[in-house]
Short mmCIF file of C-alpha atoms and ligand atoms in Angstrom, two decimals:
data_model
loop_
_atom_site.label_atom_id
_atom_site.label_comp_id
_atom_site.label_asym_id
_atom_site.label_seq_id
_atom_site.Cartn_x
_atom_site.Cartn_y
_atom_site.Cartn_z
CA MET A 250 -16.10 -22.75 -13.75
CA THR A 251 -12.78 -21.17 -14.82
CA PRO A 252 -10.09 -22.26 -12.36
CA LEU A 253 -8.59 -19.59 -10.12
CA ARG A 254 -4.81 -19.22 -10.09
CA VAL A 255 -2.53 -17.00 -8.02
CA VAL A 256 0.81 -16.11 -9.62
CA SER A 257 3.52 -14.43 -7.58
CA GLY A 258 6.23 -12.07 -8.66
CA SER A 259 9.40 -11.85 -6.59
CA ALA A 260 8.45 -8.63 -4.73
CA ASN A 261 6.39 -10.28 -1.98
CA PRO A 262 6.08 -14.07 -2.39
CA ARG A 263 5.11 -14.51 1.27
CA LEU A 264 2.00 -12.37 0.83
CA ALA A 265 1.07 -14.16 -2.40
CA ALA A 266 1.47 -17.54 -0.67
CA ALA A 267 -0.72 -16.41 2.26
CA VAL A 268 -3.43 -15.27 -0.16
CA ALA A 269 -3.32 -18.56 -2.07
CA GLU A 270 -3.56 -20.50 1.18
CA LEU A 271 -6.63 -18.54 2.30
CA LEU A 272 -8.21 -19.15 -1.11
CA ASP A 273 -7.29 -22.82 -0.89
CA VAL A 274 -5.64 -22.85 -4.31
CA GLU A 275 -2.31 -24.11 -5.57
CA PRO A 276 0.65 -22.27 -3.94
CA PRO A 277 2.08 -19.72 -6.37
CA GLY A 278 5.50 -20.53 -7.67
CA CYS A 279 7.85 -17.68 -8.46
CA ALA A 280 10.36 -18.55 -11.17
CA LEU A 281 12.66 -15.79 -12.28
CA GLU A 282 15.66 -16.20 -14.57
CA ARG A 283 18.35 -13.53 -14.50
CA PHE A 284 20.58 -12.88 -17.46
CA PRO A 285 24.23 -11.98 -16.72
CA ASP A 286 23.60 -8.41 -17.93
CA GLY A 287 20.74 -7.89 -15.46
CA GLU A 288 17.73 -8.66 -17.65
CA ILE A 289 15.03 -10.66 -15.92
CA ARG A 290 12.76 -13.33 -17.40
CA PRO A 291 9.88 -14.48 -15.17
CA ILE A 292 8.09 -17.71 -16.02
CA VAL A 293 4.45 -18.22 -15.04
CA GLY A 294 3.96 -21.90 -15.80
CA HIS A 295 0.62 -23.23 -17.04
CA VAL A 296 -2.13 -20.61 -16.76
CA GLY A 297 -4.05 -21.30 -19.99
CA GLY A 298 -7.82 -20.93 -19.58
CA GLN A 299 -7.46 -19.80 -15.95
CA ASP A 300 -8.62 -16.73 -14.02
CA VAL A 301 -5.19 -15.44 -13.01
CA TYR A 302 -4.27 -13.00 -10.23
CA VAL A 303 -0.69 -11.75 -10.47
CA VAL A 304 0.44 -10.53 -7.04
CA GLN A 305 3.31 -8.07 -7.34
CA PRO A 306 3.60 -4.85 -5.28
CA THR A 307 5.76 -2.30 -7.06
CA SER A 308 7.74 -1.56 -3.91
CA PRO A 309 11.49 -0.89 -3.78
CA PRO A 310 13.37 -1.68 -5.97
CA VAL A 311 10.41 -0.02 -7.71
CA ASN A 312 11.66 -0.03 -11.28
CA ASP A 313 12.71 -3.70 -11.19
CA ASN A 314 9.38 -4.68 -9.66
CA VAL A 315 7.36 -2.68 -12.19
CA LEU A 316 9.17 -4.30 -15.09
CA GLU A 317 8.78 -7.78 -13.60
CA LEU A 318 5.04 -7.15 -13.21
CA LEU A 319 4.76 -6.13 -16.86
CA LEU A 320 6.64 -9.23 -18.01
CA LEU A 321 4.46 -11.47 -15.81
CA LEU A 322 1.29 -9.96 -17.28
CA ASP A 323 2.59 -10.43 -20.80
CA ALA A 324 3.53 -14.03 -20.00
CA CYS A 325 -0.02 -14.71 -18.75
CA ARG A 326 -1.58 -13.19 -21.84
CA ARG A 327 0.69 -15.17 -24.18
CA SER A 328 -0.12 -18.33 -22.23
CA ARG A 329 -3.81 -17.69 -22.99
CA ALA A 330 -5.07 -17.02 -19.49
CA ALA A 331 -8.84 -16.51 -19.56
CA ARG A 332 -8.61 -13.31 -17.49
CA VAL A 333 -5.65 -11.54 -15.94
CA THR A 334 -5.85 -9.30 -12.87
CA ALA A 335 -2.82 -7.34 -11.72
CA VAL A 336 -2.88 -7.33 -7.90
CA VAL A 337 -0.54 -4.48 -6.96
CA PRO A 338 -1.06 -3.98 -3.21
CA TYR A 339 1.49 -1.16 -3.12
CA PHE A 340 1.43 0.94 -6.30
CA GLY A 341 4.78 2.68 -6.88
CA TYR A 342 4.73 5.91 -8.92
CA ALA A 343 1.35 6.88 -7.41
CA ARG A 344 2.97 10.04 -6.03
CA GLN A 345 3.68 11.18 -9.60
CA ASP A 346 0.05 12.03 -10.30
CA ARG A 347 0.75 15.59 -11.43
CA ARG A 348 3.63 17.66 -12.70
CA THR A 349 5.05 19.91 -10.00
CA ARG A 350 7.72 21.45 -12.23
CA PRO A 351 7.98 22.02 -15.97
CA GLY A 352 9.67 19.21 -17.85
CA GLN A 353 8.48 16.39 -15.60
CA ALA A 354 6.65 13.22 -16.70
CA LEU A 355 3.34 11.91 -15.40
CA GLY A 356 4.70 8.70 -13.90
CA LEU A 357 1.34 7.49 -12.59
CA ARG A 358 -0.22 7.49 -16.03
CA VAL A 359 2.80 5.90 -17.72
CA VAL A 360 2.80 2.97 -15.26
CA ALA A 361 -1.01 2.54 -15.34
CA GLU A 362 -1.02 2.45 -19.14
CA ALA A 363 1.91 0.04 -19.24
CA ILE A 364 0.04 -2.39 -16.94
CA ALA A 365 -3.00 -2.32 -19.20
CA GLY A 366 -0.83 -2.59 -22.32
CA ALA A 367 1.04 -5.59 -20.94
CA GLY A 368 -2.16 -7.62 -20.70
CA ALA A 369 -4.03 -6.93 -17.46
CA ASP A 370 -7.82 -6.87 -17.73
CA ARG A 371 -8.19 -5.31 -14.29
CA LEU A 372 -6.08 -3.78 -11.54
CA VAL A 373 -6.41 -4.23 -7.77
CA VAL A 374 -4.61 -1.83 -5.43
CA ILE A 375 -4.64 -1.05 -1.72
CA GLU A 376 -4.57 2.57 -0.49
CA PRO A 377 -2.91 4.11 -3.56
CA HIS A 378 -1.46 7.53 -2.78
CA THR A 379 -3.83 9.17 -5.25
CA ALA A 380 -7.44 8.69 -6.29
CA ALA A 381 -6.34 9.79 -9.78
CA LEU A 382 -5.18 6.25 -10.52
CA GLU A 383 -8.70 5.18 -11.39
CA SER A 384 -9.15 8.03 -13.87
CA VAL A 385 -5.84 7.52 -15.69
CA SER A 386 -6.06 3.73 -15.87
CA PRO A 387 -7.39 2.33 -19.15
CA ILE A 388 -8.63 -0.78 -17.28
CA PRO A 389 -11.02 -1.01 -14.30
CA VAL A 390 -9.36 -0.40 -10.94
CA GLU A 391 -10.58 -1.94 -7.67
CA THR A 392 -9.32 0.21 -4.81
CA LEU A 393 -9.19 -1.54 -1.47
CA THR A 394 -8.63 -0.07 1.97
CA ALA A 395 -6.61 -1.50 4.85
CA ILE A 396 -8.06 1.02 7.32
CA PRO A 397 -10.59 -1.40 8.93
CA LEU A 398 -7.80 -3.95 9.53
CA LEU A 399 -5.50 -1.31 11.03
CA ALA A 400 -8.26 0.17 13.20
CA GLU A 401 -9.20 -3.28 14.48
CA ARG A 402 -5.56 -3.93 15.40
CA ILE A 403 -4.85 -0.60 17.09
CA SER A 404 -7.92 1.01 18.51
CA PRO A 405 -9.13 -1.43 21.17
CA ALA A 406 -6.00 -0.49 23.15
CA HIS A 407 -7.19 3.11 23.54
CA GLY A 408 -10.73 2.49 24.72
CA GLY A 409 -12.29 5.41 22.83
CA ASN A 410 -9.84 7.95 24.30
CA ALA A 411 -7.77 8.75 21.23
CA VAL A 412 -7.41 11.41 18.57
CA ILE A 413 -6.78 10.36 14.99
CA VAL A 414 -4.07 12.58 13.52
CA ALA A 415 -3.53 13.24 9.82
CA PRO A 416 0.19 14.09 9.46
CA ASP A 417 -0.54 16.27 6.41
CA ALA A 418 -3.50 17.63 4.48
CA GLY A 419 -3.37 14.70 2.03
CA ALA A 420 -4.05 12.25 4.85
CA VAL A 421 -7.22 13.91 6.16
CA ARG A 422 -9.60 11.69 4.21
CA LEU A 423 -7.74 8.62 5.46
CA ALA A 424 -7.91 9.85 9.07
CA GLU A 425 -11.62 10.58 8.67
CA ARG A 426 -12.27 7.04 7.42
CA TYR A 427 -10.35 5.65 10.39
CA ALA A 428 -12.25 7.94 12.80
CA ALA A 429 -15.59 6.92 11.30
CA LEU A 430 -14.85 3.37 12.48
CA THR A 431 -13.62 4.27 15.97
CA GLY A 432 -15.71 7.35 16.79
CA ASP A 433 -12.60 9.38 17.74
CA PRO A 434 -12.07 13.04 16.76
CA VAL A 435 -9.60 14.06 14.03
CA ALA A 436 -6.67 16.50 14.20
CA LEU A 437 -4.37 17.68 11.42
CA VAL A 438 -0.70 18.58 11.26
CA ARG A 439 0.11 21.20 8.62
CA LYS A 440 3.50 20.30 7.22
CA HIS A 441 6.12 21.87 5.01
CA ARG A 442 8.39 19.57 3.00
CA GLU A 443 11.80 21.17 2.78
CA SER A 444 13.43 18.31 0.86
CA GLU A 445 12.87 14.63 0.06
CA THR A 446 14.06 13.71 3.56
CA ARG A 447 13.19 16.75 5.66
CA VAL A 448 9.74 17.89 6.75
CA THR A 449 8.76 20.45 9.38
CA ALA A 450 5.43 20.74 11.17
CA ILE A 451 3.91 24.20 10.90
CA GLU A 452 0.96 23.81 13.28
CA LEU A 453 -1.49 21.37 14.80
CA LEU A 454 -5.15 21.95 13.97
CA GLY A 455 -7.53 20.32 16.44
CA THR A 456 -7.17 19.31 20.08
CA VAL A 457 -5.16 16.37 21.35
CA ASP A 458 -5.43 17.25 25.02
CA HIS A 459 -3.16 14.49 26.37
CA ARG A 460 -5.14 11.69 24.80
CA ALA A 461 -3.50 8.96 22.73
CA ALA A 462 -2.58 10.20 19.23
CA VAL A 463 -3.01 7.69 16.40
CA ILE A 464 -1.15 9.07 13.38
CA VAL A 465 -2.65 7.64 10.18
CA ASP A 466 -0.87 7.92 6.81
CA ASP A 467 -0.99 6.08 3.51
CA MET A 468 2.71 5.27 3.50
CA ILE A 469 6.03 5.65 5.24
CA SER A 470 8.93 6.32 2.94
CA THR A 471 11.81 8.19 4.57
CA GLY A 472 9.92 8.74 7.84
CA ALA A 473 10.28 12.55 7.53
CA THR A 474 6.52 13.22 7.66
CA LEU A 475 6.10 11.12 10.79
CA GLU A 476 9.10 12.68 12.48
CA ALA A 477 7.59 16.15 12.04
CA ALA A 478 4.20 14.97 13.31
CA VAL A 479 5.73 13.28 16.35
CA ASP A 480 7.74 16.43 17.13
CA ILE A 481 4.60 18.53 17.38
CA LEU A 482 2.62 15.88 19.27
CA ARG A 483 5.30 14.84 21.75
CA TYR A 484 4.20 17.05 24.66
CA ARG A 485 0.54 17.11 23.74
CA ALA A 486 -0.26 13.39 23.58
CA ALA A 487 -0.31 10.77 26.33
CA ASP A 488 0.81 8.12 23.86
CA ILE A 489 1.73 8.12 20.16
CA VAL A 490 1.10 5.23 17.78
CA VAL A 491 1.32 5.11 14.01
CA ALA A 492 -0.83 3.25 11.48
CA ALA A 493 0.33 3.25 7.86
CA GLY A 494 -1.07 1.56 4.79
CA HIS A 495 2.37 0.87 3.33
CA GLY A 496 5.66 0.71 5.08
CA PRO A 497 8.71 0.52 2.88
CA LEU A 498 10.51 0.85 6.18
CA THR A 499 14.02 -0.05 5.12
CA ALA A 500 15.20 3.54 4.98
CA ALA A 501 12.90 4.81 7.72
CA ALA A 502 13.21 2.11 10.37
CA GLU A 503 16.12 3.59 12.33
CA ARG A 504 14.69 7.08 12.10
CA LEU A 505 11.34 5.94 13.50
CA ARG A 506 12.98 3.84 16.19
CA ARG A 507 14.81 6.95 17.46
CA LEU A 508 11.52 8.86 17.77
CA GLY A 509 10.42 6.61 20.61
CA VAL A 510 6.93 5.97 19.20
CA ARG A 511 5.34 3.09 21.10
CA ARG A 512 3.80 1.24 18.12
CA VAL A 513 4.25 1.57 14.36
CA VAL A 514 1.74 -0.71 12.66
CA VAL A 515 2.18 -1.20 8.91
CA THR A 516 0.69 -3.72 6.53
CA ASP A 517 2.57 -6.33 4.53
CA THR A 518 1.75 -4.82 1.12
CA VAL A 519 5.51 -4.31 1.07
CA ALA A 520 7.60 -7.31 2.13
CA HIS A 521 9.30 -7.00 5.51
CA GLU A 522 12.11 -9.09 6.88
CA ALA A 523 12.24 -9.72 10.64
CA VAL A 524 10.17 -7.03 12.34
CA THR A 525 10.86 -6.03 15.93
CA PRO A 526 9.07 -3.59 18.27
CA PRO A 527 7.94 -0.86 17.91
CA PHE A 528 7.11 -2.19 14.44
CA GLU A 529 4.19 -4.54 13.89
CA VAL A 530 2.84 -6.00 10.68
CA CYS A 531 -0.87 -6.35 10.03
CA SER A 532 -1.39 -8.68 7.08
CA VAL A 533 -3.58 -7.70 4.14
CA ALA A 534 -3.77 -11.32 2.97
CA PRO A 535 -7.38 -11.73 4.27
CA LEU A 536 -8.39 -8.52 2.49
CA LEU A 537 -6.86 -9.63 -0.83
CA ALA A 538 -8.24 -13.15 -0.53
CA GLU A 539 -11.74 -11.83 0.12
CA ALA A 540 -11.48 -9.45 -2.85
CA ILE A 541 -10.10 -12.11 -5.20
CA ALA A 542 -12.79 -14.61 -4.19
CA SER A 543 -15.46 -11.99 -4.92
CA MET A 544 -13.98 -11.04 -8.29
CA HIS A 545 -13.53 -14.66 -9.30
CA ASN A 546 -17.20 -15.33 -8.58
CA ASP A 547 -18.29 -12.01 -10.15
CA ARG A 548 -19.71 -10.87 -6.81
CA PRO A 549 -19.54 -7.24 -5.63
CA LEU A 550 -16.62 -6.50 -3.32
CA HIS A 551 -17.30 -6.28 0.43
CA GLU A 552 -18.25 -2.62 0.98
CA LEU A 553 -16.20 -2.34 4.19
CA PHE A 554 -13.01 -2.98 2.26
CA VAL A 555 -13.61 -0.79 -0.78
CA ARG A 556 -12.11 2.68 -0.59
CA THR A 557 -14.59 5.37 -1.46
C1 LIG B 698 2.74 12.31 1.32
O1 LIG B 698 2.02 13.03 0.66
C2 LIG B 698 2.38 10.90 1.68
O2 LIG B 698 1.05 10.77 2.05
C3 LIG B 698 3.26 10.42 2.80
O3 LIG B 698 3.02 11.23 3.93
C4 LIG B 698 4.70 10.55 2.41
O4 LIG B 698 4.91 10.04 1.14
C5 LIG B 698 5.57 9.86 3.39
O5 LIG B 698 6.88 10.02 2.97
P1 LIG B 698 8.05 10.27 4.00
O6 LIG B 698 8.02 9.12 4.96
O7 LIG B 698 9.30 10.27 3.14
O8 LIG B 698 7.83 11.60 4.64
#
């Protein structure tokens, strides 16, 4: 059988190492040369004839991490890997899935096509912001969900007395998938984004009734969406916790800390340094390892972890 190999970019080597350990394969090295003018040159080592999984979320610094991913894929192809899968747990540029003003680019499509052009045979993502990724990608996309892991981590604490809150209309499907696992009702915050960093809540649809509110979103960027949701829930909920698929928390951490939310559970699709309460990290390594093992053995992916 073709040997399985995990290759790590520099965006999240800890996650790549955890995945390799669960798969019981060689730990992924991560060799990256930097030229004095800022160019990068990653080196993948020997991958000839292997079934290679390149783990590289395109998290901040997004542009550097996208380019490194493309170079890694090209290096694998030129080293004659038997099959190359880009494992991009957090897919940057997914919010650019349509043009909102004349003169803009379609960033999602540009990045998806670049990944295929660089040499990936297949793409694996977790909770991408848009379902359009699969339609614009020239290569097959496996879309995984972290919702079961997040629900398992959070919900036992509320004993079936919670409301799952979508902090905007785009998060309703996510909240419904979470609620399908826990049996809780769903509520929705209608939001208005005034700027990149400022969001206001217009109204709450659904009843919270002093139960625990579990706010579920695909990602936290500046924290503006969550701040607006917490504002409207503050006097309606007995407790507020947050579950997010991706947490590039660097910019948002202080903002969320000030809100006084009891728990903010994010996954490690994006690398985190030391995390202190209220933040908690729920690792997606088991999810990726399970998916990679299935793909390597040409088995269907576990239905619980595939986003529909
Ligand atoms: C928006 O459509 C997304 O689902 C997230 O709610 C949003 O990107 C979060 O960004 P921020 O934390 O900056 O409000």
